[in-house]
PDB file of C-alpha atoms in Angstrom:
ATOM      1  CA  UNK A  13     -87.517 112.476  13.092  1.00 46.00           C
ATOM      2  CA  UNK A  14     -89.151 115.221  15.110  1.00 50.00           C
ATOM      3  CA  UNK A  15     -87.072 118.018  16.632  1.00 47.00           C
ATOM      4  CA  UNK A  16     -87.987 119.199  20.114  1.00 48.00           C
ATOM      5  CA  UNK A  17     -87.278 122.927  20.496  1.00 49.00           C
ATOM      6  CA  UNK A  18     -86.500 124.359  23.907  1.00 49.00           C
ATOM      7  CA  UNK A  19     -85.570 127.906  24.874  1.00 50.00           C
ATOM      8  CA  UNK A  20     -82.739 128.017  27.389  1.00 50.00           C
ATOM      9  CA  UNK A  21     -81.782 130.795  29.757  1.00 51.00           C
ATOM     10  CA  UNK A  22     -79.132 130.990  32.466  1.00 49.00           C
ATOM     11  CA  UNK A  23     -81.698 129.837  35.006  1.00 52.00           C
ATOM     12  CA  UNK A  24     -82.682 126.780  32.977  1.00 50.00           C
ATOM     13  CA  UNK A  25     -79.276 125.252  32.206  1.00 50.00           C
ATOM     14  CA  UNK A  26     -79.577 122.526  34.793  1.00 49.00           C
ATOM     15  CA  UNK A  27     -83.298 121.561  34.742  1.00 56.00           C
ATOM     16  CA  UNK A  28     -82.508 119.840  31.430  1.00 58.00           C
ATOM     17  CA  UNK A  29     -83.061 116.500  33.163  1.00 61.00           C
ATOM     18  CA  UNK A  30     -86.784 117.141  32.693  1.00 66.00           C
ATOM     19  CA  UNK A  31     -86.243 117.214  28.920  1.00 64.00           C
ATOM     20  CA  UNK A  32     -84.250 113.979  28.683  1.00 66.00           C
ATOM     21  CA  UNK A  33     -87.352 111.776  28.158  1.00 70.00           C
ATOM     22  CA  UNK A  34     -88.241 113.987  25.178  1.00 66.00           C
ATOM     23  CA  UNK A  35     -84.682 113.689  23.886  1.00 64.00           C
ATOM     24  CA  UNK A  36     -84.684 109.911  24.269  1.00 62.00           C
ATOM     25  CA  UNK A  37     -88.090 109.635  22.562  1.00 67.00           C
ATOM     26  CA  UNK A  38     -87.500 112.106  19.700  1.00 61.00           C
ATOM     27  CA  UNK A  39     -83.745 111.726  19.233  1.00 61.00           C
ATOM     28  CA  UNK A  40     -83.051 115.447  18.822  1.00 61.00           C
ATOM     29  CA  UNK A  41     -83.190 118.227  21.385  1.00 58.00           C
ATOM     30  CA  UNK A  42     -82.430 121.700  20.039  1.00 60.00           C
ATOM     31  CA  UNK A  43     -81.358 124.079  22.793  1.00 58.00           C
ATOM     32  CA  UNK A  44     -82.072 127.634  21.731  1.00 57.00           C
ATOM     33  CA  UNK A  45     -80.163 130.627  23.102  1.00 54.00           C
ATOM     34  CA  UNK A  46     -76.991 128.741  23.971  1.00 54.00           C
ATOM     35  CA  UNK A  47     -75.109 130.505  21.218  1.00 55.00           C
ATOM     36  CA  UNK A  48     -76.334 134.029  21.770  1.00 53.00           C
ATOM     37  CA  UNK A  49     -73.665 136.594  22.397  1.00 50.00           C
ATOM     38  CA  UNK A  50     -74.956 136.992  25.932  1.00 49.00           C
ATOM     39  CA  UNK A  51     -73.702 133.502  26.753  1.00 59.00           C
ATOM     40  CA  UNK A  52     -70.162 134.356  25.660  1.00 60.00           C
ATOM     41  CA  UNK A  53     -69.353 135.984  28.979  1.00 65.00           C
ATOM     42  CA  UNK A  54     -69.265 132.716  30.927  1.00 69.00           C
ATOM     43  CA  UNK A  55     -66.716 131.661  33.536  1.00 75.00           C
ATOM     44  CA  UNK A  56     -63.703 130.212  31.723  1.00 76.00           C
ATOM     45  CA  UNK A  57     -64.357 126.621  32.846  1.00 77.00           C
ATOM     46  CA  UNK A  58     -67.919 126.707  31.458  1.00 77.00           C
ATOM     47  CA  UNK A  59     -66.761 128.446  28.274  1.00 76.00           C
ATOM     48  CA  UNK A  60     -64.091 125.781  27.689  1.00 78.00           C
ATOM     49  CA  UNK A  61     -66.684 123.070  28.226  1.00 79.00           C
ATOM     50  CA  UNK A  62     -69.108 124.792  25.833  1.00 77.00           C
ATOM     51  CA  UNK A  63     -66.421 125.062  23.130  1.00 77.00           C
ATOM     52  CA  UNK A  64     -65.336 121.447  23.600  1.00 79.00           C
ATOM     53  CA  UNK A  65     -68.915 120.160  23.385  1.00 78.00           C
ATOM     54  CA  UNK A  66     -69.570 122.255  20.269  1.00 75.00           C
ATOM     55  CA  UNK A  67     -66.372 120.955  18.659  1.00 75.00           C
ATOM     56  CA  UNK A  68     -67.163 117.300  19.330  1.00 75.00           C
ATOM     57  CA  UNK A  69     -70.867 117.647  18.482  1.00 75.00           C
ATOM     58  CA  UNK A  70     -70.208 119.135  15.045  1.00 74.00           C
ATOM     59  CA  UNK A  71     -70.263 116.459  12.352  1.00 75.00           C
ATOM     60  CA  UNK A  72     -70.474 116.770   8.586  1.00 77.00           C
ATOM     61  CA  UNK A  73     -72.982 114.735   6.594  1.00 79.00           C
ATOM     62  CA  UNK A  74     -71.254 111.685   5.025  1.00 84.00           C
ATOM     63  CA  UNK A  75     -71.175 113.107   1.441  1.00 87.00           C
ATOM     64  CA  UNK A  76     -69.532 116.328   2.684  1.00 85.00           C
ATOM     65  CA  UNK A  77     -67.085 114.344   4.818  1.00 86.00           C
ATOM     66  CA  UNK A  78     -66.141 112.177   1.813  1.00 90.00           C
ATOM     67  CA  UNK A  79     -65.666 115.233  -0.412  1.00 90.00           C
ATOM     68  CA  UNK A  80     -63.428 116.822   2.225  1.00 87.00           C
ATOM     69  CA  UNK A  81     -61.334 113.653   2.423  1.00 90.00           C
ATOM     70  CA  UNK A  82     -60.969 113.587  -1.387  1.00 90.00           C
ATOM     71  CA  UNK A  83     -59.858 117.218  -1.468  1.00 86.00           C
ATOM     72  CA  UNK A  84     -57.396 116.690   1.381  1.00 86.00           C
ATOM     73  CA  UNK A  85     -55.951 113.601  -0.311  1.00 89.00           C
ATOM     74  CA  UNK A  86     -55.505 115.480  -3.609  1.00 86.00           C
ATOM     75  CA  UNK A  87     -53.704 118.316  -1.837  1.00 83.00           C
ATOM     76  CA  UNK A  88     -51.539 115.876   0.130  1.00 84.00           C
ATOM     77  CA  UNK A  89     -50.557 113.863  -2.957  1.00 89.00           C
ATOM     78  CA  UNK A  90     -49.447 116.937  -4.937  1.00 83.00           C
ATOM     79  CA  UNK A  91     -46.974 118.180  -2.336  1.00 80.00           C
ATOM     80  CA  UNK A  92     -46.943 121.167   0.025  1.00 79.00           C
ATOM     81  CA  UNK A  93     -49.815 123.626  -0.103  1.00 74.00           C
ATOM     82  CA  UNK A  94     -50.939 126.734   1.712  1.00 74.00           C
ATOM     83  CA  UNK A  95     -54.494 127.208   2.991  1.00 70.00           C
ATOM     84  CA  UNK A  96     -55.603 130.738   3.805  1.00 66.00           C
ATOM     85  CA  UNK A  97     -58.910 131.531   5.511  1.00 64.00           C
ATOM     86  CA  UNK A  98     -59.623 135.149   4.617  1.00 62.00           C
ATOM     87  CA  UNK A  99     -62.517 135.681   7.035  1.00 60.00           C
ATOM     88  CA  UNK A 100     -61.013 134.508  10.332  1.00 57.00           C
ATOM     89  CA  UNK A 101     -60.346 137.905  11.843  1.00 65.00           C
ATOM     90  CA  UNK A 102     -59.525 138.393  15.481  1.00 61.00           C
ATOM     91  CA  UNK A 103     -63.045 139.639  16.261  1.00 67.00           C
ATOM     92  CA  UNK A 104     -64.492 136.322  15.075  1.00 70.00           C
ATOM     93  CA  UNK A 105     -62.593 134.549  17.860  1.00 70.00           C
ATOM     94  CA  UNK A 106     -63.536 137.289  20.306  1.00 71.00           C
ATOM     95  CA  UNK A 107     -67.240 136.909  19.485  1.00 71.00           C
ATOM     96  CA  UNK A 108     -67.331 133.098  19.623  1.00 72.00           C
ATOM     97  CA  UNK A 109     -65.937 132.941  23.135  1.00 69.00           C
ATOM     98  CA  UNK A 110     -63.622 130.105  22.051  1.00 73.00           C
ATOM     99  CA  UNK A 111     -59.862 130.282  21.746  1.00 72.00           C
ATOM    100  CA  UNK A 112     -58.153 129.524  18.441  1.00 71.00           C
ATOM    101  CA  UNK A 113     -55.520 127.337  20.101  1.00 74.00           C
ATOM    102  CA  UNK A 114     -52.856 128.490  17.649  1.00 75.00           C
ATOM    103  CA  UNK A 115     -50.444 129.448  20.418  1.00 83.00           C
ATOM    104  CA  UNK A 116     -50.475 130.730  23.983  1.00 87.00           C
ATOM    105  CA  UNK A 117     -49.495 134.157  22.642  1.00 87.00           C
ATOM    106  CA  UNK A 118     -52.437 134.332  20.215  1.00 82.00           C
ATOM    107  CA  UNK A 119     -54.868 133.067  22.870  1.00 83.00           C
ATOM    108  CA  UNK A 120     -53.702 135.947  25.097  1.00 86.00           C
ATOM    109  CA  UNK A 121     -54.274 138.435  22.264  1.00 84.00           C
ATOM    110  CA  UNK A 122     -57.858 137.179  21.883  1.00 80.00           C
ATOM    111  CA  UNK A 123     -58.457 137.251  25.664  1.00 83.00           C
ATOM    112  CA  UNK A 124     -57.108 140.805  25.908  1.00 86.00           C
ATOM    113  CA  UNK A 125     -59.321 141.897  23.019  1.00 83.00           C
ATOM    114  CA  UNK A 126     -62.351 140.453  24.833  1.00 81.00           C
ATOM    115  CA  UNK A 127     -61.498 142.459  27.937  1.00 84.00           C
ATOM    116  CA  UNK A 128     -60.960 145.664  25.949  1.00 86.00           C
ATOM    117  CA  UNK A 129     -64.059 145.274  23.740  1.00 80.00           C
ATOM    118  CA  UNK A 130     -66.862 143.758  25.842  1.00 76.00           C
ATOM    119  CA  UNK A 131     -69.436 145.109  23.375  1.00 76.00           C
ATOM    120  CA  UNK A 132     -68.427 142.266  21.046  1.00 72.00           C
ATOM    121  CA  UNK A 133     -69.780 139.807  23.605  1.00 67.00           C
ATOM    122  CA  UNK A 134     -73.278 141.265  23.755  1.00 62.00           C
ATOM    123  CA  UNK A 135     -76.147 141.233  21.301  1.00 51.00           C
ATOM    124  CA  UNK A 136     -76.347 144.146  18.908  1.00 46.00           C
TER     125      UNK A 136
END
């Protein structure tokens, strides 16, 4: 399978129709620059769409998916457990442009942090 690389800027979001024949022929179209920090400052409707597409597009390879299911089943069968992600600080959510969805209160904390620290939304 051949991957077709394409740089994307704000001006070229919508002329993607031109690239669809390449996508249909090659099977993979890699859109560069869509995840740069400069694209984090999008209108909320576009940001929500971007996060939703990224969430649904992300798939593990079958062996990884199977391993995850085995681990989850082992944890489930042995009773209650606690999972702690030590690297999911507030600034990670601020930088991604997505909301954690843990609660309305936490989403507001992340949104307020974005407003107070816009430097986190730009490239270093």
